[in-house]
Short mmCIF file of C-alpha atoms in Angstrom, two decimals:
data_model
loop_
_atom_site.label_atom_id
_atom_site.label_comp_id
_atom_site.label_asym_id
_atom_site.label_seq_id
_atom_site.Cartn_x
_atom_site.Cartn_y
_atom_site.Cartn_z
CA MET M 152 37.58 11.13 -10.09
CA HIS M 153 38.25 11.83 -6.02
CA ILE M 154 35.56 10.19 -4.36
CA TYR M 155 34.35 13.53 -2.59
CA TRP M 156 33.12 14.80 -6.30
CA LEU M 157 31.48 11.82 -6.06
CA LYS M 158 29.92 12.19 -3.17
CA TRP M 159 28.90 15.63 -4.21
CA ILE M 160 27.18 15.20 -7.44
CA ALA M 161 25.51 11.81 -6.34
CA GLN M 162 23.19 14.64 -3.82
CA CYS M 163 22.15 16.83 -6.65
CA THR M 164 18.93 17.13 -7.09
CA ILE M 165 16.64 18.55 -9.41
CA THR M 166 16.40 21.81 -8.04
CA HIS M 167 19.90 22.13 -7.72
CA ILE M 168 21.90 21.31 -9.93
CA SER M 169 22.29 24.88 -11.84
CA ASP M 170 23.79 25.52 -8.57
CA CYS M 171 25.64 22.35 -8.26
CA HIS M 172 27.10 23.21 -11.85
CA LYS M 173 27.53 27.40 -10.12
CA GLN M 174 29.31 25.49 -7.15
CA LEU M 175 31.51 23.81 -9.41
CA GLN M 176 32.31 26.26 -11.35
CA GLU M 177 33.43 28.29 -8.21
CA SER M 178 35.27 25.61 -6.42
CA SER M 179 37.56 24.06 -9.52
CA GLY M 180 37.02 27.10 -12.19
CA ASN M 181 36.31 24.14 -14.76
CA VAL M 182 32.98 22.42 -14.54
CA HIS M 183 34.66 19.29 -17.09
CA MET M 184 36.22 17.68 -14.10
CA VAL M 185 33.35 15.69 -12.84
CA ASP M 186 33.29 13.39 -16.48
CA GLY M 187 30.39 11.77 -17.70
CA PHE M 188 28.77 11.33 -14.48
CA SER M 189 27.44 15.07 -13.90
CA LEU M 190 25.53 14.80 -17.48
CA ARG M 191 24.67 11.11 -16.90
CA LEU M 192 22.43 12.74 -13.81
CA LEU M 193 21.65 15.94 -14.71
CA GLN M 194 19.92 13.46 -18.23
CA ILE M 195 17.82 11.77 -16.07
CA GLN M 196 17.50 14.50 -12.75
CA SER M 197 16.61 17.67 -14.38
CA SER M 198 13.04 18.66 -15.24
CA LEU M 199 11.36 18.06 -18.50
CA TYR M 200 10.47 21.23 -19.56
CA THR M 201 11.73 24.28 -19.54
CA SER M 202 11.92 27.83 -21.27
CA VAL M 203 13.16 26.10 -24.36
CA HIS M 204 9.96 24.63 -24.76
CA GLY M 205 7.85 27.55 -23.82
CA PHE M 206 7.45 27.03 -20.38
CA ASN M 207 7.13 29.43 -17.51
CA GLN M 208 7.09 27.68 -14.08
CA GLU M 209 6.09 30.68 -12.22
CA GLU M 210 3.69 32.00 -14.54
CA ILE M 211 1.87 28.42 -14.35
CA ARG M 212 2.34 28.82 -10.62
CA GLU M 213 0.65 32.19 -10.18
CA LYS M 214 -2.67 30.94 -12.12
CA LEU M 215 -2.80 27.83 -10.72
CA LEU M 216 -2.46 29.61 -7.11
CA ALA M 217 -5.66 31.16 -7.79
CA PHE M 218 -7.54 28.19 -7.54
CA PRO M 219 -7.31 27.48 -3.49
CA GLY M 220 -8.70 25.13 -1.55
CA GLY M 221 -7.17 21.53 0.46
CA SER M 222 -3.83 20.84 1.11
CA ILE M 223 -0.32 18.30 0.09
CA ASP M 224 1.11 17.70 3.61
CA LEU M 225 3.73 16.28 4.78
CA LEU M 226 5.19 14.44 7.43
CA LYS M 227 8.64 13.37 7.51
CA GLN M 228 9.32 11.05 10.37
CA ASP M 229 12.20 9.68 12.42
CA SER M 230 11.85 6.46 11.07
CA GLY M 231 13.90 7.76 7.95
CA ILE M 232 9.61 7.38 5.86
CA ALA M 233 7.83 10.35 5.18
CA VAL M 234 4.33 10.35 4.90
CA LEU M 235 2.71 12.32 1.83
CA THR M 236 -1.04 13.36 2.34
CA ILE M 237 -3.20 14.63 -0.44
CA ASN M 238 -6.01 16.03 1.44
CA ASN M 239 -9.06 17.79 0.12
CA PRO M 240 -11.36 15.64 1.10
CA SER M 241 -14.77 17.62 0.34
CA ARG M 242 -14.00 17.00 -3.05
CA MET M 243 -12.78 13.50 -2.62
CA ASN M 244 -8.68 15.28 -2.63
CA ALA M 245 -9.57 16.32 -5.82
CA PHE M 246 -6.44 18.42 -6.82
CA SER M 247 -6.70 22.18 -6.51
CA GLY M 248 -4.32 24.55 -7.98
CA SER M 249 -2.92 25.38 -5.28
CA MET M 250 -2.47 21.43 -4.25
CA MET M 251 -0.58 21.20 -7.10
CA VAL M 252 1.72 23.97 -5.87
CA ASP M 253 1.65 22.69 -2.22
CA LEU M 254 2.61 18.90 -4.17
CA GLU M 255 5.96 20.76 -6.05
CA GLU M 256 7.04 22.40 -3.08
CA GLN M 257 6.99 19.03 -0.96
CA VAL M 258 9.01 17.15 -3.45
CA ASN M 259 11.53 19.36 -3.67
CA GLN M 260 11.29 18.95 0.51
CA LEU M 261 12.16 15.69 0.09
CA GLU M 262 14.76 16.11 -2.17
CA ASN M 263 16.65 17.65 -0.02
CA TRP M 264 15.93 15.32 2.82
CA THR M 265 19.18 13.39 3.28
CA GLU M 266 18.04 11.10 6.05
CA GLY M 267 15.13 9.89 3.88
CA LYS M 268 14.94 6.49 2.97
CA GLY M 269 11.17 5.64 1.51
CA LEU M 270 7.52 7.18 1.10
CA ILE M 271 4.32 6.74 1.57
CA VAL M 272 1.38 8.58 -0.72
CA GLN M 273 -2.00 8.55 0.93
CA GLY M 274 -5.40 10.56 0.76
CA ALA M 275 -7.20 11.44 3.59
CA ALA M 276 -10.28 10.46 4.83
CA GLU M 277 -9.82 6.83 3.34
CA THR M 278 -10.03 7.58 0.02
CA PHE M 279 -7.04 8.32 -2.70
CA CYS M 280 -7.64 10.80 -5.13
CA SER M 281 -9.76 11.51 -7.77
CA GLY M 282 -7.84 13.70 -9.50
CA SER M 283 -8.18 17.08 -10.90
CA ASP M 284 -10.88 19.71 -9.29
CA LEU M 285 -13.40 20.84 -12.11
CA ASN M 286 -13.52 24.43 -10.93
CA ALA M 287 -9.45 24.82 -11.43
CA VAL M 288 -9.81 22.53 -14.75
CA ARG M 289 -12.53 24.89 -15.95
CA ALA M 290 -11.28 27.92 -15.67
CA ILE M 291 -7.83 26.89 -17.34
CA SER M 292 -9.65 25.42 -20.04
CA ASN M 293 -7.83 27.09 -23.20
CA PRO M 294 -5.42 25.08 -25.02
CA GLN M 295 -2.36 26.81 -23.70
CA ASP M 296 -3.17 26.68 -20.04
CA GLY M 297 -3.96 23.08 -20.34
CA MET M 298 -0.34 22.64 -21.51
CA LYS M 299 1.22 24.63 -18.89
CA MET M 300 -0.41 22.55 -16.20
CA CYS M 301 0.22 19.50 -18.03
CA MET M 302 3.93 20.18 -18.23
CA PHE M 303 3.46 21.78 -14.36
CA MET M 304 2.57 18.15 -13.25
CA GLN M 305 4.73 15.96 -15.80
CA ASN M 306 7.99 17.60 -14.44
CA THR M 307 6.31 17.48 -10.78
CA LEU M 308 5.44 13.79 -10.72
CA THR M 309 8.79 13.53 -12.63
CA ARG M 310 10.62 14.89 -9.58
CA LEU M 311 8.29 12.70 -7.56
CA LEU M 312 9.10 9.23 -9.14
CA ARG M 313 12.79 10.25 -9.41
CA LEU M 314 13.18 10.79 -5.42
CA PRO M 315 16.03 9.00 -3.79
CA LEU M 316 13.54 7.32 -1.78
CA ILE M 317 11.48 3.81 -2.07
CA SER M 318 8.30 5.13 -2.37
CA VAL M 319 4.66 3.35 -2.71
CA ALA M 320 0.92 4.48 -3.16
CA LEU M 321 -1.52 3.21 -0.35
CA VAL M 322 -5.13 3.15 -2.20
CA GLU M 323 -7.71 3.09 -0.12
CA GLY M 324 -10.51 4.38 -2.24
CA ARG M 325 -10.93 5.22 -5.58
CA ALA M 326 -7.70 6.87 -7.42
CA LEU M 327 -9.24 8.07 -10.94
CA GLY M 328 -7.96 10.15 -13.50
CA GLY M 329 -5.03 12.33 -12.63
CA GLY M 330 -5.27 10.15 -8.84
CA ALA M 331 -4.66 6.87 -10.99
CA GLU M 332 -1.47 8.65 -12.43
CA LEU M 333 -0.64 9.25 -9.23
CA THR M 334 -0.09 6.33 -8.00
CA THR M 335 2.54 5.41 -11.11
CA ALA M 336 4.38 7.66 -9.82
CA CYS M 337 5.67 6.03 -7.00
CA ASP M 338 7.52 2.82 -7.00
CA PHE M 339 5.06 0.65 -5.96
CA ARG M 340 0.91 0.30 -4.97
CA LEU M 341 -0.53 -0.96 -1.74
CA MET M 342 -4.36 -1.54 -2.69
CA ALA M 343 -6.90 -1.42 0.10
CA SER M 344 -10.02 -4.35 -0.26
CA ASP M 345 -11.79 -1.75 -1.74
CA SER M 346 -10.13 0.01 -3.52
CA VAL M 347 -10.18 0.56 -7.27
CA ILE M 348 -7.45 2.42 -9.56
CA GLN M 349 -9.19 3.84 -12.92
CA PHE M 350 -8.34 6.27 -15.84
CA VAL M 351 -11.31 7.55 -16.35
CA HIS M 352 -9.77 9.90 -19.09
CA LYS M 353 -11.58 8.79 -22.08
CA HIS M 354 -14.67 9.69 -20.35
CA MET M 355 -13.97 13.26 -19.87
CA GLY M 356 -12.75 13.34 -23.66
CA LEU M 357 -9.06 13.37 -22.97
CA VAL M 358 -6.17 11.02 -22.44
CA PRO M 359 -3.66 11.08 -19.51
CA GLY M 360 -1.84 14.43 -19.57
CA TRP M 361 0.62 13.65 -16.12
CA GLY M 362 2.34 11.42 -17.67
CA GLY M 363 0.27 8.29 -16.07
CA ALA M 364 0.09 6.71 -19.69
CA ALA M 365 3.61 6.25 -20.61
CA ARG M 366 4.75 5.36 -16.97
CA LEU M 367 1.52 2.71 -17.31
CA VAL M 368 2.89 1.26 -20.20
CA HIS M 369 6.37 -0.01 -18.01
CA ILE M 370 4.11 -0.62 -15.24
CA VAL M 371 1.85 -3.00 -16.64
CA GLY M 372 3.39 -3.52 -20.38
CA SER M 373 1.35 -1.96 -23.70
CA GLN M 374 -1.30 -4.42 -24.06
CA ASN M 375 -2.34 -4.21 -20.28
CA ALA M 376 -2.56 -0.24 -21.20
CA LEU M 377 -4.47 -0.12 -24.15
CA LYS M 378 -7.02 -1.92 -22.33
CA LEU M 379 -6.66 0.06 -18.98
CA LEU M 380 -7.17 3.07 -20.83
CA GLY M 381 -9.41 2.01 -23.63
CA GLY M 382 -11.48 1.10 -21.56
CA ALA M 383 -10.95 2.83 -18.65
CA LEU M 384 -11.56 -0.55 -16.54
CA LYS M 385 -12.06 -0.68 -12.94
CA VAL M 386 -9.14 -1.88 -11.48
CA ASP M 387 -9.25 -3.76 -8.30
CA PRO M 388 -6.63 -5.27 -5.70
CA LYS M 389 -7.80 -8.93 -7.72
CA LEU M 390 -7.03 -7.49 -11.47
CA GLY M 391 -4.24 -5.21 -9.66
CA LEU M 392 -2.28 -7.65 -9.07
CA GLN M 393 -2.89 -9.95 -12.24
CA ILE M 394 -1.87 -7.51 -14.04
CA GLY M 395 1.08 -5.79 -11.76
CA LEU M 396 -0.65 -2.58 -11.24
CA ALA M 397 -0.87 -3.42 -7.35
CA ASP M 398 2.22 -4.69 -5.64
CA GLY M 399 0.33 -5.89 -2.36
CA THR M 400 -2.80 -5.88 -0.73
CA LEU M 401 -3.82 -4.51 2.55
CA GLY M 402 -5.44 -6.86 5.94
CA GLY M 403 -3.96 -10.19 3.03
CA SER M 404 -1.10 -12.04 3.35
CA GLN M 405 0.68 -10.70 0.56
CA ALA M 406 0.93 -7.57 2.35
CA GLU M 407 2.85 -9.10 5.37
CA ASP M 408 1.48 -6.51 7.16
CA GLY M 409 0.85 -7.55 10.62
CA GLY M 410 -2.43 -5.72 11.44
CA GLY M 411 -2.94 -1.85 12.05
CA THR M 412 -4.06 0.85 10.54
CA PRO M 413 -3.90 0.96 6.65
CA LEU M 414 -0.84 3.58 6.87
CA GLN M 415 0.88 1.41 9.97
CA GLN M 416 0.29 -2.02 7.19
CA ALA M 417 1.82 0.58 4.55
CA GLU M 418 5.10 1.27 6.76
CA HIS M 419 5.31 -2.47 7.75
CA TRP M 420 5.18 -3.35 4.33
CA ILE M 421 8.05 -0.89 3.23
CA SER M 422 10.11 -1.56 5.77
CA ARG M 423 11.74 -4.30 4.02
CA TYR M 424 13.01 -2.65 1.65
CA ILE M 425 14.36 0.50 3.51
CA LYS M 426 16.38 -1.47 6.21
CA GLY M 427 19.75 0.09 6.56
CA PRO M 428 21.48 3.48 6.50
CA ALA M 429 19.89 6.61 4.35
CA PRO M 430 22.89 6.68 1.74
CA VAL M 431 22.82 2.88 0.99
CA ILE M 432 18.69 2.89 0.03
CA GLN M 433 19.34 6.26 -1.82
CA ALA M 434 22.24 4.60 -3.50
CA VAL M 435 19.92 1.41 -4.51
CA LYS M 436 17.62 3.61 -5.72
CA LYS M 437 19.48 5.44 -7.46
CA VAL M 438 21.27 3.03 -9.38
CA VAL M 439 17.99 1.11 -10.40
CA LEU M 440 16.59 5.13 -11.63
CA SER M 441 19.56 5.32 -14.03
CA GLY M 442 18.89 1.29 -15.30
CA ARG M 443 15.30 2.42 -16.08
CA GLU M 444 16.13 5.56 -17.84
CA LEU M 445 19.49 5.36 -18.97
CA SER M 446 20.91 3.65 -22.36
CA LEU M 447 22.98 0.09 -21.05
CA SER M 448 26.28 1.79 -21.67
CA GLU M 449 25.51 5.28 -19.57
CA ALA M 450 23.37 2.97 -16.86
CA LEU M 451 26.60 0.93 -15.90
CA ARG M 452 28.98 3.74 -15.79
CA THR M 453 26.28 5.51 -13.07
CA GLU M 454 25.93 2.61 -11.12
CA LYS M 455 29.99 2.60 -10.94
CA ASP M 456 29.73 6.01 -10.30
CA VAL M 457 26.76 5.88 -7.20
CA PHE M 458 29.38 2.52 -6.26
CA GLY M 459 32.06 4.74 -5.73
CA THR M 460 29.72 6.85 -3.26
CA VAL M 461 29.03 3.82 -0.94
CA TRP M 462 32.22 2.23 -1.39
CA GLY M 463 34.89 2.47 1.79
CA GLY M 464 31.96 4.50 3.33
CA PRO M 465 30.99 4.16 6.83
CA ALA M 466 28.04 1.37 6.26
CA ASN M 467 30.84 -0.61 3.98
CA MET M 468 33.79 -0.86 6.26
CA GLN M 469 30.88 -1.79 9.40
CA ALA M 470 29.25 -4.24 7.80
CA LEU M 471 33.17 -5.60 6.86
CA ALA M 472 34.31 -5.28 9.99
CA SER M 473 31.19 -7.72 11.19
CA LYS M 474 31.48 -9.79 8.17
CA SER M 475 27.69 -9.47 7.82
CA LYS M 476 27.21 -9.90 4.09
CA HIS M 477 25.05 -13.23 4.60
CA LYS M 478 22.65 -11.77 7.03
#
């Protein structure tokens, strides 16, 4: 396959898959010329739910927007690190309906951020997120609307995890219910010394509905996931490190934070994993994503194709010229 098509397909994002196909057809007259690479990317990038599943995104967006409050704020920095802030401190950063829509829109922006390398997800006012705003939950408590909200948030958080950015949840204060689920939609989790992650769904007569249970099993294993969900256990930094839910703690030697505010510590922590040009860091995330979500044979073919997008590229040629292999 021509290197142009490899590079172009690797940049296709969830919200633009249909546009990618349309452009391919207009450019080549035959979408099949891009062989199985586009199909494999579609498998791991497309939304989980569509009209085939009875899901109408615009319909549920309209219903969610009827319950305003708070915001999801996005700051994209020149360093290549973006900061996503859950901002509804009067309700412990609980998600209102409009915030769910905000999050989907901010994820859309991040999918199209070609200069991006890293993402930090945090809560405002030193607390992470207490899940869903109960006012909105009560208003859509019928099973039909509840399932649509579930599909909407699963789509959004799956897209968040699949971003070609290396992401970390900066957990201060409490991450409860849907907030705990949100932490699992990041690649890593950093916990402040007084923070708690707790899947409290059982106390509400529920199970996770935003994809948190499936992601939790991948992170801590089925045995620990059963303990956290069945016991609604409070996970402090010590237990988090022990079971693998936390990847570091703030203010401790494991974070190697270098001091500063929690956000500065998180930026310092993630910086070691995003050194280098954005195309290379994004390629790293893509091959790890394919290894996590595809079969071995499909993941190997995808790795080969993503390799083709950086082989002979500017970063590769510069490294060869400087003989920097073992830096």
